[in-house]
GROMACS .gro file of C-alpha atoms in nm:
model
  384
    1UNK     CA    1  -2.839  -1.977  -1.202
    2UNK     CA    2  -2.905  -2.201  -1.506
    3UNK     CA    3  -2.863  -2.038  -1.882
    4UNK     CA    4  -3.244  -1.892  -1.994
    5UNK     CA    5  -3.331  -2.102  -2.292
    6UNK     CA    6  -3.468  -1.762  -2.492
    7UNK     CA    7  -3.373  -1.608  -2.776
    8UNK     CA    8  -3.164  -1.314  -2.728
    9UNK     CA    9  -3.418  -1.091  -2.832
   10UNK     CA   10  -3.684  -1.234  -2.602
   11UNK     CA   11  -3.474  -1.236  -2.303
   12UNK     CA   12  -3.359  -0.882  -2.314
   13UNK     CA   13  -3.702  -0.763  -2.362
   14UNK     CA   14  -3.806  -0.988  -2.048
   15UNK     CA   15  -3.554  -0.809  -1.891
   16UNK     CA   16  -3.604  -0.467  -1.994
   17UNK     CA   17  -4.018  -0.517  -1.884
   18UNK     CA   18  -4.036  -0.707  -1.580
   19UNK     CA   19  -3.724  -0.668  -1.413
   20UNK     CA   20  -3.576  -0.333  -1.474
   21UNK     CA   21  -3.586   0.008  -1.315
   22UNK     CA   22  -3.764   0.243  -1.486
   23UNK     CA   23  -3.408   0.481  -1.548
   24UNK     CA   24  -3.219   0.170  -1.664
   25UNK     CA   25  -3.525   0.024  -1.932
   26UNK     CA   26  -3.358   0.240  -2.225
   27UNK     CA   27  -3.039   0.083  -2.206
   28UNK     CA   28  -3.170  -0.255  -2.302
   29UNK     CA   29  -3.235  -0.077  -2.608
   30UNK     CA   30  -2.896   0.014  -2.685
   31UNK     CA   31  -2.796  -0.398  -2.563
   32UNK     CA   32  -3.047  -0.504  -2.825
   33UNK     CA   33  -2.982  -0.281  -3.120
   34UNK     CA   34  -2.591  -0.269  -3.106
   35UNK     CA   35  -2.560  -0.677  -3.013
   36UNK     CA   36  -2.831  -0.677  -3.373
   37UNK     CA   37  -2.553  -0.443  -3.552
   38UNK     CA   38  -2.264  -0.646  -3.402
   39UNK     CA   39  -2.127  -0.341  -3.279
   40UNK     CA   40  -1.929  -0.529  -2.985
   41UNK     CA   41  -1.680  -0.159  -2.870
   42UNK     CA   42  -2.023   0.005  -2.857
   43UNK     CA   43  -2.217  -0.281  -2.677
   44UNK     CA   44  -1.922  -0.340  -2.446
   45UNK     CA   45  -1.941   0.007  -2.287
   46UNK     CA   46  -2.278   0.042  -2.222
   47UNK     CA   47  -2.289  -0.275  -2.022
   48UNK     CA   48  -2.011  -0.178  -1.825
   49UNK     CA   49  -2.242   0.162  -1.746
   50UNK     CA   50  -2.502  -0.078  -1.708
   51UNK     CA   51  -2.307  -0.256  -1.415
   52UNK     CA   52  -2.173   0.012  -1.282
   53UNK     CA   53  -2.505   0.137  -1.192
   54UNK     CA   54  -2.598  -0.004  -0.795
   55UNK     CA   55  -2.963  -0.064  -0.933
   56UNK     CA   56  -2.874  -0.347  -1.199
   57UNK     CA   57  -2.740  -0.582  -0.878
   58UNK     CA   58  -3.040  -0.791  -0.951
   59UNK     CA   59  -2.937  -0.837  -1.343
   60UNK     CA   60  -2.594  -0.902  -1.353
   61UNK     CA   61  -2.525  -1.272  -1.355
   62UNK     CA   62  -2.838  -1.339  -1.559
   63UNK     CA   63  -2.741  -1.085  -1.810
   64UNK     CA   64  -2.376  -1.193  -1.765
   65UNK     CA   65  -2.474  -1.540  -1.809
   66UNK     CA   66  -2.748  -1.537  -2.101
   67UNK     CA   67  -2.638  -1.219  -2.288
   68UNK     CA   68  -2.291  -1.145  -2.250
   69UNK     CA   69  -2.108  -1.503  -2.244
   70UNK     CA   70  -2.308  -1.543  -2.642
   71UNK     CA   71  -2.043  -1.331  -2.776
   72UNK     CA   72  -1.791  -1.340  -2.501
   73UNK     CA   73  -1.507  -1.424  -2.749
   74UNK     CA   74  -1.606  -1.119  -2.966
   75UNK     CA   75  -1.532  -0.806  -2.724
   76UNK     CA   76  -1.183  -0.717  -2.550
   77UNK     CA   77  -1.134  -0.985  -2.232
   78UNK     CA   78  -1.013  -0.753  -2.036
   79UNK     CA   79  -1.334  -0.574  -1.980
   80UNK     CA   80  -1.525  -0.914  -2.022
   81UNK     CA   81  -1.326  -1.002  -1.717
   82UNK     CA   82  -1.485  -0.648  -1.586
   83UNK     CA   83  -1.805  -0.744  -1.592
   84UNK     CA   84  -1.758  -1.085  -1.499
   85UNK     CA   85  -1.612  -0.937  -1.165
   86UNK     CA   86  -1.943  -0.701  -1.111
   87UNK     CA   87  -2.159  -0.972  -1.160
   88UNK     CA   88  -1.988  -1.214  -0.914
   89UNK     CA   89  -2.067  -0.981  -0.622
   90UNK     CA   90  -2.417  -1.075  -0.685
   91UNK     CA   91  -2.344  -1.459  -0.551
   92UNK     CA   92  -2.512  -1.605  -0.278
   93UNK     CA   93  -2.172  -1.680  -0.081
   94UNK     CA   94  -1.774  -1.695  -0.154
   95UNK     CA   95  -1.837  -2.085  -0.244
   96UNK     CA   96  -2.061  -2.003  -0.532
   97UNK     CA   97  -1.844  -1.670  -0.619
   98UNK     CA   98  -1.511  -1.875  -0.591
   99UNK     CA   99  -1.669  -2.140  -0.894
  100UNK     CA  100  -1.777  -1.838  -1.103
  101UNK     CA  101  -1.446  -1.681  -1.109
  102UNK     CA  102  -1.241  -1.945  -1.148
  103UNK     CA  103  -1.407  -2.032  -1.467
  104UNK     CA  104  -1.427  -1.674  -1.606
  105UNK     CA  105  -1.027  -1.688  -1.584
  106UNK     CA  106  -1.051  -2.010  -1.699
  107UNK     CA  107  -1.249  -1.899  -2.027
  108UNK     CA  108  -0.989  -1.629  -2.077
  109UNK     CA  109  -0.662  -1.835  -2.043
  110UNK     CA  110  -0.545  -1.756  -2.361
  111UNK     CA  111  -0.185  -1.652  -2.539
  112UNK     CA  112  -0.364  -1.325  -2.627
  113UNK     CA  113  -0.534  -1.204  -2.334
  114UNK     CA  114  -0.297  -1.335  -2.043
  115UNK     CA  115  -0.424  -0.956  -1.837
  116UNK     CA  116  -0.739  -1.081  -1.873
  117UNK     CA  117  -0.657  -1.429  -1.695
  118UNK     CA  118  -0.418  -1.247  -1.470
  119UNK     CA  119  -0.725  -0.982  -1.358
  120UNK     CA  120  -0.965  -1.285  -1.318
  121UNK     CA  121  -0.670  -1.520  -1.154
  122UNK     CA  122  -0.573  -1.222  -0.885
  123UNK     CA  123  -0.949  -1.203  -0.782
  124UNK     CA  124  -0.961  -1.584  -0.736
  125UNK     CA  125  -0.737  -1.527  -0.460
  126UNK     CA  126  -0.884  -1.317  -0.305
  127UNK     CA  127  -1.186  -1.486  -0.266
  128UNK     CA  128  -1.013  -1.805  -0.170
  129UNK     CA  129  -0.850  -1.555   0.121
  130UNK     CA  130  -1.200  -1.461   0.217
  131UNK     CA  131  -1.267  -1.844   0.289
  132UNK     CA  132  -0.925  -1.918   0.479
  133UNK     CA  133  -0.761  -2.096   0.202
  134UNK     CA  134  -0.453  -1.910   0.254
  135UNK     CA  135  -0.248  -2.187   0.070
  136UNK     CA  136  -0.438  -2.199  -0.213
  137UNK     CA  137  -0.436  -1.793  -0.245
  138UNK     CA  138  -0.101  -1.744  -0.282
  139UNK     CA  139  -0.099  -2.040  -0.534
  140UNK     CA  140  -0.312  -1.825  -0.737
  141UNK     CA  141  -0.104  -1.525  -0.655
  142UNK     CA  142   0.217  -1.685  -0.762
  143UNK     CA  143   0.061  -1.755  -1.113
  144UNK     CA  144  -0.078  -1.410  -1.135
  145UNK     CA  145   0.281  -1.319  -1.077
  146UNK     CA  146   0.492  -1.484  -1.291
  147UNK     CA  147   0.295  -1.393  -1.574
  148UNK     CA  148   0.253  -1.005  -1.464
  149UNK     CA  149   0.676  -1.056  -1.465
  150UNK     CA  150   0.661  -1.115  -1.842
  151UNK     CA  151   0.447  -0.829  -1.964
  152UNK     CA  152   0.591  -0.518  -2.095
  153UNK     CA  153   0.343  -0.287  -1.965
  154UNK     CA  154  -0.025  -0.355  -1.899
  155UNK     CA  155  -0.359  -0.181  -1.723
  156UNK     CA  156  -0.263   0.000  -1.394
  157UNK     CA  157  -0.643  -0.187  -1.298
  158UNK     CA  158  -0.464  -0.536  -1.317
  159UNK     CA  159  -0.153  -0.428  -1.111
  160UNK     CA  160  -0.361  -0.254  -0.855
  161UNK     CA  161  -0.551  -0.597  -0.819
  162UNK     CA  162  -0.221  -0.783  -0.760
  163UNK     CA  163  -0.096  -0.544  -0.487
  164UNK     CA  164  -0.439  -0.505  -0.314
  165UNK     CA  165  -0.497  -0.881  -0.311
  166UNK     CA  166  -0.120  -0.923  -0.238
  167UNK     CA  167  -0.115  -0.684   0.028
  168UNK     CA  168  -0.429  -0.868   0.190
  169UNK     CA  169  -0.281  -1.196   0.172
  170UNK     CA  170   0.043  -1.082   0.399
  171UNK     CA  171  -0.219  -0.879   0.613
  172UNK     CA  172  -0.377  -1.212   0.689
  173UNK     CA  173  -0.002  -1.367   0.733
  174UNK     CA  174   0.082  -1.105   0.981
  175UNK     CA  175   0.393  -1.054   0.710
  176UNK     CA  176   0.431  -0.692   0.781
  177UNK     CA  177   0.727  -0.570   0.610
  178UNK     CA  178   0.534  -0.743   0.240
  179UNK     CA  179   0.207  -0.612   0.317
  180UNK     CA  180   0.351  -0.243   0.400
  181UNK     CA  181   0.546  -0.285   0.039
  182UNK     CA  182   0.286  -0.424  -0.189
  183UNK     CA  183   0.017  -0.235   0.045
  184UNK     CA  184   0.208   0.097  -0.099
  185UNK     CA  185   0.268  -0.035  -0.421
  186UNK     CA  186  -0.133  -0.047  -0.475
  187UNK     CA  187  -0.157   0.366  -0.380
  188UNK     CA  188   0.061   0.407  -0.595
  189UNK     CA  189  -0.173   0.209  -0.888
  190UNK     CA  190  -0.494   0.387  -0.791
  191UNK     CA  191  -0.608   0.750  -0.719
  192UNK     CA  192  -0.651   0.753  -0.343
  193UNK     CA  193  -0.955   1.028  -0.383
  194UNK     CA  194  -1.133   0.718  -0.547
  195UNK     CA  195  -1.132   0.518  -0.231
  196UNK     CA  196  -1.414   0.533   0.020
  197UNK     CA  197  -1.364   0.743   0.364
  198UNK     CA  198  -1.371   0.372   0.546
  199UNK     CA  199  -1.120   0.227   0.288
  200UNK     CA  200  -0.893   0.519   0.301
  201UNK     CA  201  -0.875   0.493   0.707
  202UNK     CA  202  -0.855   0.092   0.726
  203UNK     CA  203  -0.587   0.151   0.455
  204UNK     CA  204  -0.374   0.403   0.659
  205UNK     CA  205  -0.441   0.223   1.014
  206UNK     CA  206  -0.322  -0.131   0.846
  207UNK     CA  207  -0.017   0.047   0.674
  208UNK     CA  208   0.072   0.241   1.066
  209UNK     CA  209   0.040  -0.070   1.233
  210UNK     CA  210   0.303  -0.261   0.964
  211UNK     CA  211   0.516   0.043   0.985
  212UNK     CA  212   0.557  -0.004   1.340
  213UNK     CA  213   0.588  -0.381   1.324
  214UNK     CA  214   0.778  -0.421   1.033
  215UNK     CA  215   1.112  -0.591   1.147
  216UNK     CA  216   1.283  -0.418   0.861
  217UNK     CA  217   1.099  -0.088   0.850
  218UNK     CA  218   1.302   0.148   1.003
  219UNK     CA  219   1.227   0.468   0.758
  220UNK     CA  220   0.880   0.554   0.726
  221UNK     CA  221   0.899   0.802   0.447
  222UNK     CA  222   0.696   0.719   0.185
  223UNK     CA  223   0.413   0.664   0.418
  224UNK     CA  224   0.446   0.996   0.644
  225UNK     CA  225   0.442   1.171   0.249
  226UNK     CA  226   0.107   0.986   0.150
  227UNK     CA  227  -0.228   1.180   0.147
  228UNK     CA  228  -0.374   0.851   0.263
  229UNK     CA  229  -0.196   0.874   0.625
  230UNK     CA  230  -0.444   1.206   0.639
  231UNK     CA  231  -0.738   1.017   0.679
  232UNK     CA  232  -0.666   0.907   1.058
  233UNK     CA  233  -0.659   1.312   1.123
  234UNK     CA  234  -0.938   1.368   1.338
  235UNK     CA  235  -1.029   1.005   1.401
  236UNK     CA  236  -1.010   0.750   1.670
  237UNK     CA  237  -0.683   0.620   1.547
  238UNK     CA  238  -0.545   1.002   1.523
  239UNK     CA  239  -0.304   0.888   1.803
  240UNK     CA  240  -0.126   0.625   1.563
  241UNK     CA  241  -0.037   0.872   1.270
  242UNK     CA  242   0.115   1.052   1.580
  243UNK     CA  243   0.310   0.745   1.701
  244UNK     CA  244   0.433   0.751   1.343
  245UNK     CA  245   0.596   1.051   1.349
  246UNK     CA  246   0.738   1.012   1.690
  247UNK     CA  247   0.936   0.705   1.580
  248UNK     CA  248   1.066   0.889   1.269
  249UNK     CA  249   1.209   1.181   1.464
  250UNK     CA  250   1.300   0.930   1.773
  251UNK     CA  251   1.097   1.138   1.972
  252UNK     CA  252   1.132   0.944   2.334
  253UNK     CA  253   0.931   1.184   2.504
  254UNK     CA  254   0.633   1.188   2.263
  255UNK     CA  255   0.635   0.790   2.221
  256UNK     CA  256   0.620   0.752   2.592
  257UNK     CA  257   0.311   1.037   2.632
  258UNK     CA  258   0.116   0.826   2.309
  259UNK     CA  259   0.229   0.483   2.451
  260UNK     CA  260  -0.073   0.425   2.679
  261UNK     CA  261  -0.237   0.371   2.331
  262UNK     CA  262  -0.071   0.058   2.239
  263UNK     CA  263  -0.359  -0.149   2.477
  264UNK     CA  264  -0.607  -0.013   2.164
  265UNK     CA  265  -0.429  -0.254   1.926
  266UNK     CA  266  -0.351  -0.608   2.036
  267UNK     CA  267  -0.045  -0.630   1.760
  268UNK     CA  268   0.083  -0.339   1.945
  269UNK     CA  269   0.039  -0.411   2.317
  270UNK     CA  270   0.203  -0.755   2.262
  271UNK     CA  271   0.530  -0.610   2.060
  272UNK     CA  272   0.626  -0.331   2.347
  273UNK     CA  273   0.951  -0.466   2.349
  274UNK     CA  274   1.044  -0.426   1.972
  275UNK     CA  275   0.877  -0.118   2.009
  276UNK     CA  276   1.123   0.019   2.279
  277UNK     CA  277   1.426  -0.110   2.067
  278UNK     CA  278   1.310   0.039   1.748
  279UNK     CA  279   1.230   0.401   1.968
  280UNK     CA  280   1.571   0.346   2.079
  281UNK     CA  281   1.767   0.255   1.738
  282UNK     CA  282   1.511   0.610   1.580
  283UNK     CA  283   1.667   0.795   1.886
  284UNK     CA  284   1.976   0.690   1.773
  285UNK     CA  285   1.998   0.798   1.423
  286UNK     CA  286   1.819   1.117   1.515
  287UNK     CA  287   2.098   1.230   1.776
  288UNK     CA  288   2.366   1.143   1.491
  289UNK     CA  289   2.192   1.353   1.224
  290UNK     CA  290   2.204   1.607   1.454
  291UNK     CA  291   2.568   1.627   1.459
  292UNK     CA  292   2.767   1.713   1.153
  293UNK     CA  293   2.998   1.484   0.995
  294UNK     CA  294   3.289   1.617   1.166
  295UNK     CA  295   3.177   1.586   1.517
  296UNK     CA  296   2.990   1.229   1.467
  297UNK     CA  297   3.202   1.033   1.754
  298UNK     CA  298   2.945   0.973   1.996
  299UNK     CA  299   3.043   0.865   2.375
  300UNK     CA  300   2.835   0.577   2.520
  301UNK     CA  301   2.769   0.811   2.810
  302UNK     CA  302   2.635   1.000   2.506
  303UNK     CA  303   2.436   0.769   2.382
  304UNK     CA  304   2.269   0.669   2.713
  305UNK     CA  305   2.171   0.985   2.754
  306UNK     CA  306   2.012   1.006   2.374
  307UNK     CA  307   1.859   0.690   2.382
  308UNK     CA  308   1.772   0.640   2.760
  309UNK     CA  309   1.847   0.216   2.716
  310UNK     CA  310   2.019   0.088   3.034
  311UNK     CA  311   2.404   0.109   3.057
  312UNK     CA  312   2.452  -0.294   2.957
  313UNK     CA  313   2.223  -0.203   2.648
  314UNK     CA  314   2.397   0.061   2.470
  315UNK     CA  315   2.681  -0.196   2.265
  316UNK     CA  316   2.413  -0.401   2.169
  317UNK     CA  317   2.204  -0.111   2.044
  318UNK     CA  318   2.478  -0.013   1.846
  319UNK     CA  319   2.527  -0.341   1.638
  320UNK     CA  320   2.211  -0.373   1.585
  321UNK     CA  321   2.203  -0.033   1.398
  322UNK     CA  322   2.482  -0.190   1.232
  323UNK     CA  323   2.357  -0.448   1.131
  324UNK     CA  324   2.055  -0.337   0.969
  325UNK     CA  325   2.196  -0.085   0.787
  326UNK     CA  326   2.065   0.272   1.002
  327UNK     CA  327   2.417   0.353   1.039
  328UNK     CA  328   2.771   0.285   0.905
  329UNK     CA  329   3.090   0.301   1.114
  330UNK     CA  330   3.322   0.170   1.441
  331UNK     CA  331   3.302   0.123   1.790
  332UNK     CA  332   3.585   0.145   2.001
  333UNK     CA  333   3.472  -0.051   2.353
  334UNK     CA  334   3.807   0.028   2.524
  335UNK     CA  335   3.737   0.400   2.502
  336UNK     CA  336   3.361   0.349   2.492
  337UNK     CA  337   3.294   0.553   2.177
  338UNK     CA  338   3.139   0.507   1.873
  339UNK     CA  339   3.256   0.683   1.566
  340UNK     CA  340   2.964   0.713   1.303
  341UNK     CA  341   3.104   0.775   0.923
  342UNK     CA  342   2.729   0.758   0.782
  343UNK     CA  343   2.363   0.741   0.882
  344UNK     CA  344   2.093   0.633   0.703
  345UNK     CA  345   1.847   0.908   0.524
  346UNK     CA  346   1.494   0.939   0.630
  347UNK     CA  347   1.254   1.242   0.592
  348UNK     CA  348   1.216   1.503   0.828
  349UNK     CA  349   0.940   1.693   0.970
  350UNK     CA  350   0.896   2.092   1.059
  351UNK     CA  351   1.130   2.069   1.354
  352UNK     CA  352   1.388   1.855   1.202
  353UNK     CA  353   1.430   2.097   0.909
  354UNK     CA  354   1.427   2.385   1.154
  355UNK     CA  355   1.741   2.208   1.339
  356UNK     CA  356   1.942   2.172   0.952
  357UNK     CA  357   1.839   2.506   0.879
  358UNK     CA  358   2.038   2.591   1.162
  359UNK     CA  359   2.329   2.364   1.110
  360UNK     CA  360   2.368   2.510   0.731
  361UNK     CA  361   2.351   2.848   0.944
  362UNK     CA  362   2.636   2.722   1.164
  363UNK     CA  363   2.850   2.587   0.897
  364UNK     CA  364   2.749   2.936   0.661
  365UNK     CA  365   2.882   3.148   0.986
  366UNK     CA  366   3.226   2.875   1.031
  367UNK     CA  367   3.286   2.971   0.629
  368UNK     CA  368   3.249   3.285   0.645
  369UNK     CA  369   3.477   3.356   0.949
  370UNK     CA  370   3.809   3.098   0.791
  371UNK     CA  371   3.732   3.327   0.509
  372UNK     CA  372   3.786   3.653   0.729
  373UNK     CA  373   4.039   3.493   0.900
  374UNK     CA  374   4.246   3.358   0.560
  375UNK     CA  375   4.189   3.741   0.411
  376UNK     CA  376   4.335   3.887   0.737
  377UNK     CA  377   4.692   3.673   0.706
  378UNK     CA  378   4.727   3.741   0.350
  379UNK     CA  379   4.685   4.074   0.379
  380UNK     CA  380   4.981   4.066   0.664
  381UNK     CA  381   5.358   4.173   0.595
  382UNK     CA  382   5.549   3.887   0.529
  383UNK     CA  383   5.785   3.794   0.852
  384UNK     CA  384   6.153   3.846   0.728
   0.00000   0.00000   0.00000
C-alpha cells in the first residue's frame, strides 16, 4: 500500500469517519491530540491498544505506514517493532509480509536499539520458514543470535521470539533433541495460561513426539513437570502423555499396551526400533534405581529378565547406557555381571516414590537393628 499524501490531521480524521468502528472512533482522538502535543510515551500506548484490538485489522498498515513511520524515530523501537509486527499480519501473503519486515528491522538496525532489530530480525525468519527458505531462516536466526549473546539482559518478549522461531526452525529440520531444548526454553519465556487451548496442545504433542525421538533425550523431567504436558489430558493424543511416562519409569508392560498408537504418528511408527532400545535402556536404569547402592551388581540373566532384549542383546545394551551417560560402572563378561557404581537421576512418579519410600523404610529398619545389635555387645561382659 502506497504512503497517503494527507496531512496528518486529514488522514486520521479520514480514518476515524469512514473507516472505523464505532467503539474504536475515540481513540483517533487521543492519536491526534497527543501526536499535536508530541506526547510520543502517551501516543505509543494507545496505538498498541489500538492494535491489539481484532477490529482495527483493516487499519494497521495504513496507519502503520502514514501515521506511525512520521515519527518512527521519536518513540522506543522496541514497541515500534510491536506494532510493525501487528500490522504485518494484515499482508496479502508471506511474500509481501517477508518485504515489510525485513525493512522494519532494517529501519531499526541501530547501536541503540539492537532488541529492536533482534525482535524484527527473529520474525524475519520465521516468515522465511513459512515459505521453505529454511537456509535463509537460520541465516537470520544466527544474526538474531549472536547479538542476543552480547546483551546483558533484555525483554523476556524478544527471547521468547528467538526460542519459538528457533524451536520451529528444528521442528521443520526434524532436529529433535534442539527443538525439545529451545521448544522448552520458550515456556519458560512466556506464561503458558496466555497460550491458546490449540497452541498449548500442538505445543505439548510436538514437545512428546521430540521427547521420544530425541537421540539424546533420555530424562524427560522437565517436560513430565510442565503444566503444558496437561493439555493432551482428555484429548486425542491423551495416549502420548501416557507413552511419556511409561518410558520414564521403563514401564515395558505399559509401552507395549500404548504401542498400537505409534501407527497415529508417522515419526513414531517409522522409529519402533529406537523406540524398543530406548524402552529397554529406561528399563534399565529403572531396575538399577531400584536396588540400593550396595546391592547394584546386576547378572545378565538379571538384566534379561528386566529389560526383556534377547540374550545376544544384553552387552550391547549395556554400553550403550554407557556410553551415553544413563549409567556409570563395569562389566565383567567372564562372569556375566555388570556392576553399576552410579545411575543417572530422573524424576519419579507416584509409584516410583512409593518404591523409595520403602527402600528409606528398609534401610531405617537395617539401622535401627546394627544399632540394637551394637547396644547388645557392649552391654556384654567382657570375655577374660
Amino acid at each position: 500500500m502506497d504512503i497517503d499524501p494527507k496531512p496528518v490531521p486529514e488522514f486520521l480524521a479520514q480514518q476515524r469517519d469512514e473507516v472505523a468502528p464505532p467503539s474504536l472512533q475515540p481513540l483517533f482522538l487521543d492519536f491526534e491530540d497527543y501526536w499535536e502535543r508530541k506526547l510520543w510515551h502517551q501516543l505509543t500506548e494507545v496505538l498498541l491498544q489500538f492494535f491489539e484490538h481484532p477490529e482495527s485489522a483493516p487499519q494497521r498498515i495504513p496507519l502503520y505506514k502514514n501515521f506511525v513511520l512520521t515519527f518512527s524515530d521519536k518513540i522506543n523501537q522496541l514497541k515500534l517493532v510491536t506494532l510493525g509486527l501487528s500490522a504485518s499480519r494484515q499482508c496479502k501473503d508471506n511474500q509481501e509480509a517477508l518485504e515489510f519486515l525485513t525493512s522494519l528491522a532494517a529501519k531499526v538496525n541501530k547501536p541503540d536499539s539492537k532488541d529492536a532489530y533482534v525482535y524484527g530480525t527473529v520474525e524475519v525468519a520465521r516468515v522465511k520458514l513459512l515459505l521453505r527458505d529454511l537456509e535463509g531462516s537460520r541465516k537470520a536466526l544466527d544474526d538474531a543470535e549472536k547479538h542476543l549473546e552480547t546483551f546483558d539482559s533484555v525483554e523476556s518478549v524478544v527471547h521468547a521470539s528467538f526460542y519459538r522461531v528457533n524451536a520451529d526452525y528444528y521442528n521443520a529440520k526434524l532436529e529433535f533433541a534442539s527443538y525439545y531444548k529451545n521448544a522448552l526454553l520458550y515456556l519458560a519465556c512466556v506464561n503458558v495460561s496466555d497460550l491458546s487451548s490449540k497452541e498449548q496442545q500442538e505445543r505439548a504433542y510436538n514437545l512428546a513426539v521430540a521427547a521420544l525421538l530425541g537421540e539424546s533425550i533420555y530424562n524427560f523431567g522437565e517436560l513430565l513437570l510442565h503444566p503444558i504436558l496437561n493439555s493432551l489430558q482428555d484429548s486425542e493424543h491423551a495416549w502420548l502423555r501416557e507413552l511419556l511416562f511409561a518410558f520414564n519409569a521403563g514401564n515395558l508392560a505399559r509401552f507395549h499396551g500404548l504401542s498400537g498408537h505409534l501407527s497415529k504418528q508417522p515419526l513414531l511408527e517409522q522409529q519402533s526400533k529406537f523406540l524398543r532400545e530406548k524402552i529397554c535402556l529406561s528399563a534399565l536404569t529403572e531396575a538399577v534405581f531400584r536396588r540400593p547402592p550396595h546391592d547394584r551388581a546386576l547378572s545378565f540373566a538379571t538384566i534379561l529378565e528386566e529389560t526383556r532384549v534377547y540374550p545376544e542383546e544384553v552387552e550391547h545394551l549395556l554400553m550403550k547406557a554407557l556410553s551415553l551417560g544413563l549409567v556409570r560402572g563395569s562389566i565383567d563378561q567372564v562372569a556375566e555381571v555388570a556392576r553399576i557404581s552410579w545411575v543417572q537421576p530422573k524424576v519419579l512418579d507416584k509409584e516410583q516414590i512409593t518404591n523409595m519410600k520403602q527402600r528409606l523404610l528398609d534401610w531405617d529398619e537395617s539401622v535401627n537393628k546394627m544399632g540394637a545389635w551394637m547396644e547388645t555387645r557392649l552391654a556384654a561382659p567382657a570375655e577374660v
